[in-house]
């Protein structure tokens, strides 16, 4: 007797394709170390989920990034008028 697998729903397929949902230990830092011509991800093991809220008054959108500790430290040094919230992965 054959066992039939249930069909994979669209939601399950999309969730399975999102990086890091199945294995948080394998997430890599998304910080851009490239130049003006091309994006180059940092590639170190990410430890932080960082939310950056701009408070300059220009209504910039909220950013969410996955960063390593070194890139988080650099971000905190560079961001003068932004509110940074970091949570461990």
PDB file of C-alpha atoms in Angstrom:
ATOM      1  CA  UNK A   1       0.000   0.000   0.000  1.00  0.00           C
ATOM      2  CA  UNK A   2       1.386   3.410  -1.003  1.00  0.00           C
ATOM      3  CA  UNK A   3       1.330   6.269   1.431  1.00  0.00           C
ATOM      4  CA  UNK A   4       0.391   9.504  -0.216  1.00  0.00           C
ATOM      5  CA  UNK A   5       1.933  12.726   0.966  1.00  0.00           C
ATOM      6  CA  UNK A   6      -0.467  15.605   1.393  1.00  0.00           C
ATOM      7  CA  UNK A   7       0.046  18.417  -1.092  1.00  0.00           C
ATOM      8  CA  UNK A   8       2.233  21.255   0.089  1.00  0.00           C
ATOM      9  CA  UNK A   9       0.177  24.407   0.449  1.00  0.00           C
ATOM     10  CA  UNK A  10       1.378  27.666  -1.010  1.00  0.00           C
ATOM     11  CA  UNK A  11       1.939  29.085   2.475  1.00  0.00           C
ATOM     12  CA  UNK A  12       4.063  26.111   3.568  1.00  0.00           C
ATOM     13  CA  UNK A  13       6.120  26.382   0.397  1.00  0.00           C
ATOM     14  CA  UNK A  14       6.730  30.114   0.874  1.00  0.00           C
ATOM     15  CA  UNK A  15       7.654  29.632   4.536  1.00  0.00           C
ATOM     16  CA  UNK A  16      10.048  26.849   3.608  1.00  0.00           C
ATOM     17  CA  UNK A  17      11.838  29.155   1.172  1.00  0.00           C
ATOM     18  CA  UNK A  18      12.367  31.995   3.658  1.00  0.00           C
ATOM     19  CA  UNK A  19      15.933  32.014   4.978  1.00  0.00           C
ATOM     20  CA  UNK A  20      16.470  31.205   8.605  1.00  0.00           C
ATOM     21  CA  UNK A  21      13.000  30.050   9.591  1.00  0.00           C
ATOM     22  CA  UNK A  22      13.965  26.407   9.823  1.00  0.00           C
ATOM     23  CA  UNK A  23      17.491  26.793  11.141  1.00  0.00           C
ATOM     24  CA  UNK A  24      18.244  30.009  12.996  1.00  0.00           C
ATOM     25  CA  UNK A  25      21.769  28.867  13.803  1.00  0.00           C
ATOM     26  CA  UNK A  26      22.761  29.197  10.146  1.00  0.00           C
ATOM     27  CA  UNK A  27      21.712  32.796   9.525  1.00  0.00           C
ATOM     28  CA  UNK A  28      24.402  35.046   8.098  1.00  0.00           C
ATOM     29  CA  UNK A  29      24.959  38.750   8.609  1.00  0.00           C
ATOM     30  CA  UNK A  30      23.251  40.857   5.919  1.00  0.00           C
ATOM     31  CA  UNK A  31      25.363  43.993   6.421  1.00  0.00           C
ATOM     32  CA  UNK A  32      26.486  45.462   3.088  1.00  0.00           C
ATOM     33  CA  UNK A  33      30.275  45.493   2.796  1.00  0.00           C
ATOM     34  CA  UNK A  34      30.197  46.229  -0.927  1.00  0.00           C
ATOM     35  CA  UNK A  35      30.754  49.429  -2.832  1.00  0.00           C
ATOM     36  CA  UNK A  36      28.410  51.690  -4.787  1.00  0.00           C
ATOM     37  CA  UNK A  37      28.327  49.247  -7.700  1.00  0.00           C
ATOM     38  CA  UNK A  38      27.434  45.984  -5.978  1.00  0.00           C
ATOM     39  CA  UNK A  39      26.035  44.566  -2.748  1.00  0.00           C
ATOM     40  CA  UNK A  40      28.413  42.324  -0.797  1.00  0.00           C
ATOM     41  CA  UNK A  41      27.039  40.676   2.325  1.00  0.00           C
ATOM     42  CA  UNK A  42      29.263  40.471   5.406  1.00  0.00           C
ATOM     43  CA  UNK A  43      28.781  36.706   5.694  1.00  0.00           C
ATOM     44  CA  UNK A  44      29.668  36.261   9.392  1.00  0.00           C
ATOM     45  CA  UNK A  45      27.307  34.321  11.635  1.00  0.00           C
ATOM     46  CA  UNK A  46      24.404  36.605  12.551  1.00  0.00           C
ATOM     47  CA  UNK A  47      23.452  36.930  16.196  1.00  0.00           C
ATOM     48  CA  UNK A  48      21.101  39.931  16.198  1.00  0.00           C
ATOM     49  CA  UNK A  49      17.776  40.947  14.653  1.00  0.00           C
ATOM     50  CA  UNK A  50      18.023  44.730  14.503  1.00  0.00           C
ATOM     51  CA  UNK A  51      15.214  47.229  13.980  1.00  0.00           C
ATOM     52  CA  UNK A  52      16.179  50.779  13.020  1.00  0.00           C
ATOM     53  CA  UNK A  53      13.570  53.516  13.414  1.00  0.00           C
ATOM     54  CA  UNK A  54      14.501  56.860  11.905  1.00  0.00           C
ATOM     55  CA  UNK A  55      13.689  59.836  14.130  1.00  0.00           C
ATOM     56  CA  UNK A  56      14.923  62.617  11.837  1.00  0.00           C
ATOM     57  CA  UNK A  57      11.391  63.710  10.933  1.00  0.00           C
ATOM     58  CA  UNK A  58      11.584  62.742   7.244  1.00  0.00           C
ATOM     59  CA  UNK A  59       9.335  59.646   7.672  1.00  0.00           C
ATOM     60  CA  UNK A  60      12.004  57.161   6.542  1.00  0.00           C
ATOM     61  CA  UNK A  61      10.734  53.575   6.642  1.00  0.00           C
ATOM     62  CA  UNK A  62      11.685  51.201   9.458  1.00  0.00           C
ATOM     63  CA  UNK A  63      14.549  48.852   8.579  1.00  0.00           C
ATOM     64  CA  UNK A  64      14.985  45.328   9.889  1.00  0.00           C
ATOM     65  CA  UNK A  65      18.384  43.683   9.495  1.00  0.00           C
ATOM     66  CA  UNK A  66      20.059  40.473  10.589  1.00  0.00           C
ATOM     67  CA  UNK A  67      23.560  41.358  11.826  1.00  0.00           C
ATOM     68  CA  UNK A  68      26.641  39.954  13.489  1.00  0.00           C
ATOM     69  CA  UNK A  69      27.931  41.623  16.683  1.00  0.00           C
ATOM     70  CA  UNK A  70      30.661  43.545  14.855  1.00  0.00           C
ATOM     71  CA  UNK A  71      28.278  45.071  12.315  1.00  0.00           C
ATOM     72  CA  UNK A  72      25.787  45.939  15.084  1.00  0.00           C
ATOM     73  CA  UNK A  73      28.538  47.811  16.952  1.00  0.00           C
ATOM     74  CA  UNK A  74      29.451  49.702  13.763  1.00  0.00           C
ATOM     75  CA  UNK A  75      25.795  50.528  13.081  1.00  0.00           C
ATOM     76  CA  UNK A  76      25.381  51.977  16.588  1.00  0.00           C
ATOM     77  CA  UNK A  77      28.458  54.173  16.066  1.00  0.00           C
ATOM     78  CA  UNK A  78      27.240  55.476  12.692  1.00  0.00           C
ATOM     79  CA  UNK A  79      23.557  56.122  13.430  1.00  0.00           C
ATOM     80  CA  UNK A  80      23.190  59.462  15.181  1.00  0.00           C
ATOM     81  CA  UNK A  81      19.485  60.189  15.084  1.00  0.00           C
ATOM     82  CA  UNK A  82      18.047  56.703  14.786  1.00  0.00           C
ATOM     83  CA  UNK A  83      16.599  54.418  17.419  1.00  0.00           C
ATOM     84  CA  UNK A  84      18.177  50.962  17.252  1.00  0.00           C
ATOM     85  CA  UNK A  85      16.591  47.926  18.897  1.00  0.00           C
ATOM     86  CA  UNK A  86      18.552  44.660  18.891  1.00  0.00           C
ATOM     87  CA  UNK A  87      17.206  41.233  19.847  1.00  0.00           C
ATOM     88  CA  UNK A  88      19.188  38.002  19.945  1.00  0.00           C
ATOM     89  CA  UNK A  89      18.293  35.435  17.284  1.00  0.00           C
TER      90      UNK A  89
END
